[in-house]
Short mmCIF file of C-alpha atoms and ligand atoms in Angstrom, two decimals:
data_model
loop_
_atom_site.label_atom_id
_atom_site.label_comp_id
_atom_site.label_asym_id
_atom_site.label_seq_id
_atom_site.Cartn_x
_atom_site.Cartn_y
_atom_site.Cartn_z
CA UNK A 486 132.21 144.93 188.51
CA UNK A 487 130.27 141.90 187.85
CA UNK A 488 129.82 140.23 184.75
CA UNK A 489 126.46 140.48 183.04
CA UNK A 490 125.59 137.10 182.88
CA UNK A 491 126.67 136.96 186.71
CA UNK A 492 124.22 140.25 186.96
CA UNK A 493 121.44 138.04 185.70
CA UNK A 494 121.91 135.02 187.70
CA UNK A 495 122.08 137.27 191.04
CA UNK A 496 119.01 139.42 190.59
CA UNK A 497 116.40 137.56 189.06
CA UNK A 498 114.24 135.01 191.23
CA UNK A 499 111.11 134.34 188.81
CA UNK A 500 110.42 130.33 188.80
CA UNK A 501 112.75 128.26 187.13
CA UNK A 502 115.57 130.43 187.54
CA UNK A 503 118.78 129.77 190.05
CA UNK A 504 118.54 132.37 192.62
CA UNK A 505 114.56 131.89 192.51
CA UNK A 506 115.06 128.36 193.54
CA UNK A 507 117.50 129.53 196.52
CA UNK A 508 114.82 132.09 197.42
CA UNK A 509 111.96 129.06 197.64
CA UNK A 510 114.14 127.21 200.38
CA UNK A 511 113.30 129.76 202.93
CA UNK A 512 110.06 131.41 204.35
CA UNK A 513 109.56 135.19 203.59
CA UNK A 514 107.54 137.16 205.84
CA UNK A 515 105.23 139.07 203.71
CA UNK A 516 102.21 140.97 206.02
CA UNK A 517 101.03 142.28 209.36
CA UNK A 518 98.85 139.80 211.07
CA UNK A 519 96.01 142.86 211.28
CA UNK A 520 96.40 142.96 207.30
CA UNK A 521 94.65 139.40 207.14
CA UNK A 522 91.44 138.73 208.92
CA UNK A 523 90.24 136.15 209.50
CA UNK A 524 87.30 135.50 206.56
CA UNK A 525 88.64 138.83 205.35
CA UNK A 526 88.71 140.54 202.19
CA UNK A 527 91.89 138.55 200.44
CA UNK A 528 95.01 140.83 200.08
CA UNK A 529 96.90 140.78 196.31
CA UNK A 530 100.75 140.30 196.50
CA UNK A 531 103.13 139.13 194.46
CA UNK A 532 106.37 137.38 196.04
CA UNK A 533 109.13 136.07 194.22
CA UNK A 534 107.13 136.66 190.80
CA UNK A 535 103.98 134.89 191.62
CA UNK A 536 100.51 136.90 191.73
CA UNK A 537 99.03 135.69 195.08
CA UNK A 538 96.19 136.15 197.32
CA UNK A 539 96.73 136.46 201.07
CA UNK A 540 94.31 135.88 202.95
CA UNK A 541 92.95 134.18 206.15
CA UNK A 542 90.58 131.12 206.60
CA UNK A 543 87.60 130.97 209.51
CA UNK A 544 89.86 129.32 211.98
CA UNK A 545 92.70 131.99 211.32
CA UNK A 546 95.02 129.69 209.10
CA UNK A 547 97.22 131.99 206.80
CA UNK A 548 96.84 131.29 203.40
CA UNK A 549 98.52 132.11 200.35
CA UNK A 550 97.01 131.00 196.99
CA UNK A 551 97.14 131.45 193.36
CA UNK A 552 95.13 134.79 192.10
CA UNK A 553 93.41 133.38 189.31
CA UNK A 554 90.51 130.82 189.10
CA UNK A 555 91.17 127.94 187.10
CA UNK A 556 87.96 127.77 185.62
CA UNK A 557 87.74 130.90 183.86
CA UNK A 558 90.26 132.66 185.11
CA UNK A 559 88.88 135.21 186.59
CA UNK A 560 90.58 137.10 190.24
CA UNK A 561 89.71 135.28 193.20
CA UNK A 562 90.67 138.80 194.71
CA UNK A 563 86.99 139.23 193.95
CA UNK A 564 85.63 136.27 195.53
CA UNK A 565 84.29 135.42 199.11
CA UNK A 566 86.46 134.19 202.29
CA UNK A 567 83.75 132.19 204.38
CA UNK A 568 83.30 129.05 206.03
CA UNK A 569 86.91 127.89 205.93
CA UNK A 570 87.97 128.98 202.12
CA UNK A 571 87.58 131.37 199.12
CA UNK A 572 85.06 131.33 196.96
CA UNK A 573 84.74 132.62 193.41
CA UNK A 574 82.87 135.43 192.92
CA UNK A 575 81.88 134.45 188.81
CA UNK A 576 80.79 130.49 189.63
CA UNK A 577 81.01 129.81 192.86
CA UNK A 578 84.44 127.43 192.68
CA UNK A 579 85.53 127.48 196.23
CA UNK A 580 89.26 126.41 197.90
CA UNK A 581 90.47 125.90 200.68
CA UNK A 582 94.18 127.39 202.60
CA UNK A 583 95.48 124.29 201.05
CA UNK A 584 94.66 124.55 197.28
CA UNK A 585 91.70 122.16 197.41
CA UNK A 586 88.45 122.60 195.48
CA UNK A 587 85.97 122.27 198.07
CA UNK A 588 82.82 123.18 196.03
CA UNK A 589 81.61 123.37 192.64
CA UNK A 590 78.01 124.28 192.20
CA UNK A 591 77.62 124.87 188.62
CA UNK A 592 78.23 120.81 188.24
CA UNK A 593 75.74 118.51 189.28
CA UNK A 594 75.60 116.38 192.23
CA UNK A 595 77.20 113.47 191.28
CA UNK A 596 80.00 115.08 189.19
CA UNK A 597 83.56 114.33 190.57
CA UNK A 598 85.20 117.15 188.52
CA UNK A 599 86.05 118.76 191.87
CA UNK A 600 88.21 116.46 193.20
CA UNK A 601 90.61 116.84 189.90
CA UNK A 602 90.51 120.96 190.67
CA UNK A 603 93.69 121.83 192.67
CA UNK A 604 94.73 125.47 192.81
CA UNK A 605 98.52 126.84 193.72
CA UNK A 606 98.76 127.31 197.72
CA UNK A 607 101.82 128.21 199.58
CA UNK A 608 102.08 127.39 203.53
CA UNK A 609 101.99 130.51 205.49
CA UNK A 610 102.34 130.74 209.65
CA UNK A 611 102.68 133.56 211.83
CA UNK A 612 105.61 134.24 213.82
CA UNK A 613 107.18 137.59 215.44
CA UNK A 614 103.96 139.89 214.70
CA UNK A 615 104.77 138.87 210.69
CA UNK A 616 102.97 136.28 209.08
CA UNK A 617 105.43 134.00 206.68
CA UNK A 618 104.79 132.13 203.24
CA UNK A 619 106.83 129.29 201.86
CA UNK A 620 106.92 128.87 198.83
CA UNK A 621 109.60 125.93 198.64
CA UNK A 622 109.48 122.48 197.13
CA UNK A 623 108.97 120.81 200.72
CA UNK A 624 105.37 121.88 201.55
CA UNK A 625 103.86 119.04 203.62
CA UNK A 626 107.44 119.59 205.75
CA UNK A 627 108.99 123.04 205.27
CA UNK A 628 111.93 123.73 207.48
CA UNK A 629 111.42 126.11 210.58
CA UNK A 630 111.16 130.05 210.51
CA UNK A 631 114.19 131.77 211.03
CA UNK A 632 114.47 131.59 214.82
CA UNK A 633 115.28 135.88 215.49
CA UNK A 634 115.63 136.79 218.65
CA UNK A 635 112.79 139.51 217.72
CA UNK A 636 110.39 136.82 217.57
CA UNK A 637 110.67 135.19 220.75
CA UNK A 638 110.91 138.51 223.09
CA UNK A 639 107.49 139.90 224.39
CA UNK A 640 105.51 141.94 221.82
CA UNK A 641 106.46 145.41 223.50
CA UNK A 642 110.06 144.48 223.16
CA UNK A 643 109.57 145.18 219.12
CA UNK A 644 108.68 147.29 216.49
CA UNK A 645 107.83 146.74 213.30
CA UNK A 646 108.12 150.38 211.98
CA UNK A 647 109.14 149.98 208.23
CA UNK A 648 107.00 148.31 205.30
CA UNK A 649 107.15 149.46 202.04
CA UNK A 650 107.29 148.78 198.28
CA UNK A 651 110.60 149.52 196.77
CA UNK A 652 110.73 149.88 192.82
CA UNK A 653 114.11 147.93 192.43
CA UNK A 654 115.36 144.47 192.28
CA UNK A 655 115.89 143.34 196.01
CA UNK A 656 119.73 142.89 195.52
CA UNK A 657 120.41 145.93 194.99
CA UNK A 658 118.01 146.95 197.98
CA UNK A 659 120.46 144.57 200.03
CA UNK A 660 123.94 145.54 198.79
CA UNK A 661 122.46 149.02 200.69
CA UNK A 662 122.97 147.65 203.65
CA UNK A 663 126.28 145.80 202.72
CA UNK A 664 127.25 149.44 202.06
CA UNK A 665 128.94 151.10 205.94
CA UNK A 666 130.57 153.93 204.79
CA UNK A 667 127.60 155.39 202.91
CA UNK A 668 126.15 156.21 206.80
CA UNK A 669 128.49 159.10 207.22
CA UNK A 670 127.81 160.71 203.96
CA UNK A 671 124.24 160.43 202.53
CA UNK A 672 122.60 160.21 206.04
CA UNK A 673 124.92 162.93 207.57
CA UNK A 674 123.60 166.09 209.14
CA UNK A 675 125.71 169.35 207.68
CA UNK A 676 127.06 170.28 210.89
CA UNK A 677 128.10 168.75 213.99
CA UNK A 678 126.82 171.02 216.65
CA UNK A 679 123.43 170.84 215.50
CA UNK A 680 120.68 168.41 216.64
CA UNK A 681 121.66 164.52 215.60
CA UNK A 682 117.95 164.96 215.03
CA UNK A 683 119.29 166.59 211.43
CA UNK A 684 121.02 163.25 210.72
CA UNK A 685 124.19 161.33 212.21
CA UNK A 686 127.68 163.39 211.94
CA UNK A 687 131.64 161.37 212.27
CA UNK A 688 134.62 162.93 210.91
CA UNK A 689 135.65 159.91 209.18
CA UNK A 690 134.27 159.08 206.39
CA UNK A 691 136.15 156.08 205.17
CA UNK A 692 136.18 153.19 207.89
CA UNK A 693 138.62 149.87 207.87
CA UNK A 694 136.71 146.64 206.66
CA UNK A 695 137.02 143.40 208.96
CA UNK A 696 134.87 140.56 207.20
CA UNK A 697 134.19 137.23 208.67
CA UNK A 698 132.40 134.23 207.41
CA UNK A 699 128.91 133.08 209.64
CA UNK A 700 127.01 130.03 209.07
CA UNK A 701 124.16 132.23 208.84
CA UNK A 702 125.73 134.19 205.77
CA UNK A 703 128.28 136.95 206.45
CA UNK A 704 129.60 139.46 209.69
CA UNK A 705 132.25 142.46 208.95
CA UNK A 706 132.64 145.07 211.36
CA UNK A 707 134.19 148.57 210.12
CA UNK A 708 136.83 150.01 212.05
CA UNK A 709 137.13 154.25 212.27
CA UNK A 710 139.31 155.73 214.66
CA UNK A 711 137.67 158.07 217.17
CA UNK A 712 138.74 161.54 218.50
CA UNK A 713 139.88 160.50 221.78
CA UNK A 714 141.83 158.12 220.34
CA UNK A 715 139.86 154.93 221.04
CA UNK A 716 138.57 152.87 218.13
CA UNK A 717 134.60 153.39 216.95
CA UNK A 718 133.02 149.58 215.93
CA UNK A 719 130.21 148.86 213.40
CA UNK A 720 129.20 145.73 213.06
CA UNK A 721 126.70 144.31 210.64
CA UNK A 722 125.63 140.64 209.50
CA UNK A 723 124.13 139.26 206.07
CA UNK A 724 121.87 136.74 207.09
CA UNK A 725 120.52 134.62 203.91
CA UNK A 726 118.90 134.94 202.07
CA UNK A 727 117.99 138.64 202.19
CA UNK A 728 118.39 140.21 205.82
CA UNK A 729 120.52 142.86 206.86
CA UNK A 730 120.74 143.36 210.60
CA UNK A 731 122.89 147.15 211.01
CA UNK A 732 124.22 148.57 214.09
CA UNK A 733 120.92 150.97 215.38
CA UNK A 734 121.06 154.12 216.74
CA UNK A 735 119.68 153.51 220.40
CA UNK A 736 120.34 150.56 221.94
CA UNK A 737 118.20 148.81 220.06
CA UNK A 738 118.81 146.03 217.00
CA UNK A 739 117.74 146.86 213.50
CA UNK A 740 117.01 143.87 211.32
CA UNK A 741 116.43 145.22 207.27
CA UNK A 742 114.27 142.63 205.38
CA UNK A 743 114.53 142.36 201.47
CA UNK A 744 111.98 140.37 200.02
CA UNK A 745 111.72 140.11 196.59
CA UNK A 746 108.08 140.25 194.81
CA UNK A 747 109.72 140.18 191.10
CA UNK A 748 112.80 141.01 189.78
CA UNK A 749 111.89 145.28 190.04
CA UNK A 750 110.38 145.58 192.78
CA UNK A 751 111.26 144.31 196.88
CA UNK A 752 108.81 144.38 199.71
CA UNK A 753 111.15 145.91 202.62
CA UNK A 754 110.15 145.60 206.09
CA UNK A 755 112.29 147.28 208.86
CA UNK A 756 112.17 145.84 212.53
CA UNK A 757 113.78 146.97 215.55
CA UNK A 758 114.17 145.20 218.88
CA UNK A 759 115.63 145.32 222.56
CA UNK A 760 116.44 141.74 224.43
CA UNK A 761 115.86 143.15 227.90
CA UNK A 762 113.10 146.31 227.81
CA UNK A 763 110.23 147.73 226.08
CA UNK A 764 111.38 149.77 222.63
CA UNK A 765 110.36 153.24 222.40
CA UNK A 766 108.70 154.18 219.46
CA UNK A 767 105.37 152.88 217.76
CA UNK A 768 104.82 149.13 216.93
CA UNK A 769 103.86 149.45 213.72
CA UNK A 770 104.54 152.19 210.96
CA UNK A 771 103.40 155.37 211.35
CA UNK A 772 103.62 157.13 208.20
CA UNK A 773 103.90 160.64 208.73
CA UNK A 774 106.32 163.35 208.38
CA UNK A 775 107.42 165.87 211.16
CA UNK A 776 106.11 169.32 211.61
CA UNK A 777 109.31 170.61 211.64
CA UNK A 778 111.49 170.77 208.26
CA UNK A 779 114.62 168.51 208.99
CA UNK A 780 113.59 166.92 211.83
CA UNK A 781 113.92 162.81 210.35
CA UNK A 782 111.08 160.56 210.97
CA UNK A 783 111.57 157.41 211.81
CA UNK A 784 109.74 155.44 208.57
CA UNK A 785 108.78 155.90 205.40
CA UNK A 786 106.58 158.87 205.65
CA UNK A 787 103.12 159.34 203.70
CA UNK A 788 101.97 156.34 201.61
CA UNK A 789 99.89 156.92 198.56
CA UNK A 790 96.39 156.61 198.68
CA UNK A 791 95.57 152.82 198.58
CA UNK A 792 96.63 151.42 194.72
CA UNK A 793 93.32 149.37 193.75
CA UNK A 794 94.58 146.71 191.33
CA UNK A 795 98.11 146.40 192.72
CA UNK A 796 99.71 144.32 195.02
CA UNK A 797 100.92 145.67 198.37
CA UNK A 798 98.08 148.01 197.85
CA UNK A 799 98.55 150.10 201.21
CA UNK A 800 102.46 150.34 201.26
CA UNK A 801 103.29 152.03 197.60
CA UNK A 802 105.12 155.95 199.47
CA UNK A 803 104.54 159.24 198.49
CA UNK A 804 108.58 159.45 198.77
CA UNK A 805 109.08 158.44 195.15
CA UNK A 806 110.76 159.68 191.95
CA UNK A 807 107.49 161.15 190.61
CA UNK A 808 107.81 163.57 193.56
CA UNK A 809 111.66 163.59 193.97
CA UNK A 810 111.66 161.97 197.68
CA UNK A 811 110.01 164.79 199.11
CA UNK A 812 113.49 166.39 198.98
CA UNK A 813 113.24 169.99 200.85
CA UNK A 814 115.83 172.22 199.40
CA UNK A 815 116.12 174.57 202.15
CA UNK A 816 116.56 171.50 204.76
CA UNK A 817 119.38 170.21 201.99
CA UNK A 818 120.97 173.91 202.12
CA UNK A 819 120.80 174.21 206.10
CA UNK A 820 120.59 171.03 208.24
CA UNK A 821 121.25 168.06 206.03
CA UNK A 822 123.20 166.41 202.86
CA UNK A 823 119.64 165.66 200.93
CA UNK A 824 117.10 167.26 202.47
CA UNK A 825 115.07 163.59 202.22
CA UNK A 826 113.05 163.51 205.61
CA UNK A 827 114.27 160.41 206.58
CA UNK A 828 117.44 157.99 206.94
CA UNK A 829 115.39 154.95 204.57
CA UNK A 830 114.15 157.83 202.64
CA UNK A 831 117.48 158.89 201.71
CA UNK A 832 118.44 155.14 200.97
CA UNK A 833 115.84 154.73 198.58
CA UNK A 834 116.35 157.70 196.56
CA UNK A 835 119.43 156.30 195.73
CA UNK A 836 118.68 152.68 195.32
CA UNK A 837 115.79 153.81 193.13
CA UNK A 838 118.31 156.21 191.19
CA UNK A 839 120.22 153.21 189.77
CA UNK A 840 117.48 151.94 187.80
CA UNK A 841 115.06 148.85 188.43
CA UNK A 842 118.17 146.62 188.09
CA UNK A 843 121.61 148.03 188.35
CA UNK A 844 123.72 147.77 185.29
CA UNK A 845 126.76 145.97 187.39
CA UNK A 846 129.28 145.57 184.66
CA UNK A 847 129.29 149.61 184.79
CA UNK A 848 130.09 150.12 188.53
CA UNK A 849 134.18 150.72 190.04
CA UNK A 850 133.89 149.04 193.49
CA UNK A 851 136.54 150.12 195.92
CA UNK A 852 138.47 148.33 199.07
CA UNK A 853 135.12 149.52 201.57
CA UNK A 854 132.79 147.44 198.91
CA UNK A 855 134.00 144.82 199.80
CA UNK A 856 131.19 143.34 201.77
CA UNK A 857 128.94 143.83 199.08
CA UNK A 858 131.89 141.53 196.94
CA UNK A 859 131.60 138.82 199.14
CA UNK A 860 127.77 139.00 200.02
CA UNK A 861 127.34 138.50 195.86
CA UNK A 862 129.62 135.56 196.05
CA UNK A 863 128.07 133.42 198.92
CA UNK A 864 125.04 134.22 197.21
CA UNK A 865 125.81 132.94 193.45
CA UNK A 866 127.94 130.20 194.97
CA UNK A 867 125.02 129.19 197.07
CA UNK A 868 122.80 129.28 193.91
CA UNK A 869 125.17 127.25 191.68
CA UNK A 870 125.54 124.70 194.32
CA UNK A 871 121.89 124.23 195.37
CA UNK A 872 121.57 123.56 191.18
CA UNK A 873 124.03 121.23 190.81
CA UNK A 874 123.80 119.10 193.44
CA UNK A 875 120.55 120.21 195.94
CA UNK A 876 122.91 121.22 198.95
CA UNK A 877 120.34 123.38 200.95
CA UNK A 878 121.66 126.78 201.03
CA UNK A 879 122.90 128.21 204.45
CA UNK A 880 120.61 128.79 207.27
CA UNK A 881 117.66 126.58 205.48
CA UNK A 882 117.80 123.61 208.13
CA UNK A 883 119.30 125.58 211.23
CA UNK A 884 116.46 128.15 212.34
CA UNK A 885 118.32 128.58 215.32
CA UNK A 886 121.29 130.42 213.57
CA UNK A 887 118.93 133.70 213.55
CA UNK A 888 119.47 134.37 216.93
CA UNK A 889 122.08 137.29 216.30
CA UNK A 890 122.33 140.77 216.95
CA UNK A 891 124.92 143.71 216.05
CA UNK A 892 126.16 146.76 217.62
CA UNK A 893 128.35 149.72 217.26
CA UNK A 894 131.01 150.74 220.29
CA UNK A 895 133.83 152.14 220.86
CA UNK A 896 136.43 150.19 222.17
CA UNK A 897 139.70 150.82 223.62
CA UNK A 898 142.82 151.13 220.63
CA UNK A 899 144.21 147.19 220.28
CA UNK A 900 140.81 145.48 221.57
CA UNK A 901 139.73 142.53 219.59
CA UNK A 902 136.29 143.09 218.62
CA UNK A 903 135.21 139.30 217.87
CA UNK A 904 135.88 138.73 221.56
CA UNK A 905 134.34 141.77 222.76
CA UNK A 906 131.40 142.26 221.24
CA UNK A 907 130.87 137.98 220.61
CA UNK A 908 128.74 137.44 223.72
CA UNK A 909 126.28 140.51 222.78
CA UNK A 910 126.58 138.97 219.11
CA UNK A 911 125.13 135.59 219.92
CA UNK A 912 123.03 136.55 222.73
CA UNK A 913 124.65 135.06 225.06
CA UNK A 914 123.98 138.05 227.18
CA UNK A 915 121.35 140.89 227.74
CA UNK A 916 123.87 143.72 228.95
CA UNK A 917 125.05 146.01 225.24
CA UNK A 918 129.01 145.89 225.08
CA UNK A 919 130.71 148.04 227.46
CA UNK A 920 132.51 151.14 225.72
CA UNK A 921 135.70 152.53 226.55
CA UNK A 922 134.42 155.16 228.49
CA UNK A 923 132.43 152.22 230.66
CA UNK A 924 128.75 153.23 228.96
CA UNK A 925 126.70 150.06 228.00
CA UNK A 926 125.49 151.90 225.13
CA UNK A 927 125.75 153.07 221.28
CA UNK A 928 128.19 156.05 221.28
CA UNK A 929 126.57 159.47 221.60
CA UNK A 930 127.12 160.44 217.72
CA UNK A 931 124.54 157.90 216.61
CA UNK A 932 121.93 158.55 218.47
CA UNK A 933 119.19 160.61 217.25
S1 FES B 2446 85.88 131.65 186.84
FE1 FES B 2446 85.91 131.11 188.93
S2 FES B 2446 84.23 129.82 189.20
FE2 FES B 2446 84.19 130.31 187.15
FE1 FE2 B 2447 121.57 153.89 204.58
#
């Protein structure tokens, strides 16, 4: 349980308040680089409660500015991106990437009202096939992008196959993937000798916690025994200020991104990655569903037709409460435990169940919450701190932390898993953790 006024402090990141001021330390990666064009049509968003345009300049610079003019106020979204800024489509105003008023028209020549016109503009960049805003107090010198390891392997070596618009607060998005034992339960397929195609399958349902501080935020591995008698590893890390990197099903990494656009609604992005070879899959979502009832696809299935007039226009999903998740009640009798066609799909129904922003002084957390515990500690502590005294919160001015991955194993009973698994953790090698039974590779249950 967590008290309300604790509640508050956690969850909402509009300007002014706490954990919005922790947020705008750290770049957010917020689009595709395809989504912007250069002297394309400006994109709406919102990001951390701020209605934005995204967009890209002649020479290719991201740019993130205010939405409204601040002559009349009218949406820039209907203006013109040419010759190196965005002009407004009612009087002409134009700006440039960096908030300057390059051109006023309906003044005369010699007026110097222009120079006195400054609009809001963020600092975007492209890294790791994302392109990143910064919204943070430091904008002639913001501190490096996060440094993942997903963003310095060759483009083929990643896939970006998860972007959508969640209608919650991004915290509780996050304590999701604080959340290990929900994996054998909500995602699990009815029976084990059916296809892991139907969803993953392990006899034990509860699992042992082992949590361990990082710079970078937060690791914990959960313990289950095996059949065989060896000892089944899942390890997960909270990187701040909203990234959850899970153990994947192939031997690939999954890295969960949580980026709040106000305080009931989260942009989530979903990335997986290899360090040595080409990842199967498509690069970048493909939002379908399978032919065959059951089978789960990999994303977030259909999105609605583009939503003119709203942010994130492209990535609102058909998978919503209006149409129950697309829940298939003969798949929920027969193959799986909900029926939802696919593992994110299943998360969301639940995250979205709880309401926009979870009532936490409700909830009865047990000994397996207790990630999600300590994940809402460093983060209020981190928030307190950067308010009293400006300590940068962890992971701001070391980039280079990023570089992490997880895994799941099985190792033989007694193994220590920090020692094990800590070379694969910090990439200090290519080669996945050797099992007990001598495979270099997730354990056969979790594969689909
Ligand atoms: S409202 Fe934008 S130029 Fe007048
Ligand atoms: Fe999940």
């Amino acid at each position: 349980m967590l008290s309300q006024e604790d509640t508050e402090l956690l969850t909402r990141i509009g300007p002014g308040t706490a954990m919005g001021e922790l947020m705008r330390q750290y770049w957010h990666p917020v689009a595709y680089p395809w989504e912007l064009e250069p002297d394309g049509q400006p994109q709406r968003i919102r990001i951390l409660g701020e209605d934005l345009l995204a967009w890209r300049d002649t020479n290719g610079t991201p740019a993130f500015t205010q939405a409204r003019c601040p002559h009349r106020g009218a949406s820039l979204y209907f203006g013109r991106n040419e010759d190196g800024g965005i002009r407004c489509a009612y009087h002409g105003w134009k700006f440039d990437p960096s908030g300057a008023c390059v051109d006023m028209p309906n003044e005369r020549e010699e007026s110097n009202f222009k120079h006195k016109v400054k609009i809001t503009a963020y600092r975007g960049a492209d890294f790791g096939g994302l392109v990143w805003i910064y919204m943070g107090p430091h904008q002639s010198g913001p501190p490096g992008i996060p440094q993942f390891e997903w963003g310095l392997v060759p483009e083929e070596q990643r896939s970006h196959y998860r972007k959508v618009v969640y209608e919650c607060n991004w915290m509780q998005a996050l304590e999701g993937e604080m959340d290990s034992t929900h994996v054998y339960f909500l995602h699990s397929r009815l029976r084990r000798e059916d296809t892991p195609k139907y969803g993953t399958f392990h006899t034990s349902l509860s699992a042992q916690f082992h949590l361990r501080d990082a710079e970078f935020g937060m690791t914990y591995a959960a313990e289950r025994l095996e059949e065989d008698g060896n000892t089944y590893w899942r390890t997960t890390h909270f990187l701040f200020p909203a990234y959850g990197m899970f153990p994947g099903a192939e031997n690939s990494i999954p890295l969960s991104i949580y980026v709040p656009i106000d305080d009931e609604h989260t942009l989530h992005m979903g990335i997986r990655w290899s360090p040595s070879q080409p990842v199967a899959g498509s690069r970048w979502p493909t939002p379908e569903l399978s032919d065959e009832p059951g089978i789960l696809i990999e994303g977030m299935g259909p999105m609605k037709p583009e939503q003119k007039g709203r942010y994130f226009a492209k990535w609102w999903p058909e998978a919503s409460p209006e149409t129950d998740f697309l829940m298939d009640l003969d798949v929920k009798k027969t193959k799986n435990a909900t029926g939802i066609p696919s593992v994110r799909l299943q998360d969301s129904a639940v995250l979205w169940s709880m309401g926009p922003i979870m009532d936490r002084t409700l909830e009865h957390l047990c000994t397996t919450d207790s990630a999600i515990i300590k994940v809402r500690r460093k983060l209020l502590a981190a928030a307190r701190q950067l308010r009293e005294d400006g300590t940068p919160p962890p992971g701001v001015e070391h980039p280079e932390l990023y570089n992490v991955r997880s895994c799941n194993v099985s190792l033989p009973p007694g193994a220590n898993w920090e020692e094990e698994l800590a070379d694969w953790h910090y990439a200090r090698t290519k080669e996945y953790p050797r099992s007990a039974t001598g495979e270099r590779s997730a354990p056969a249950h979790t594969r689909r």
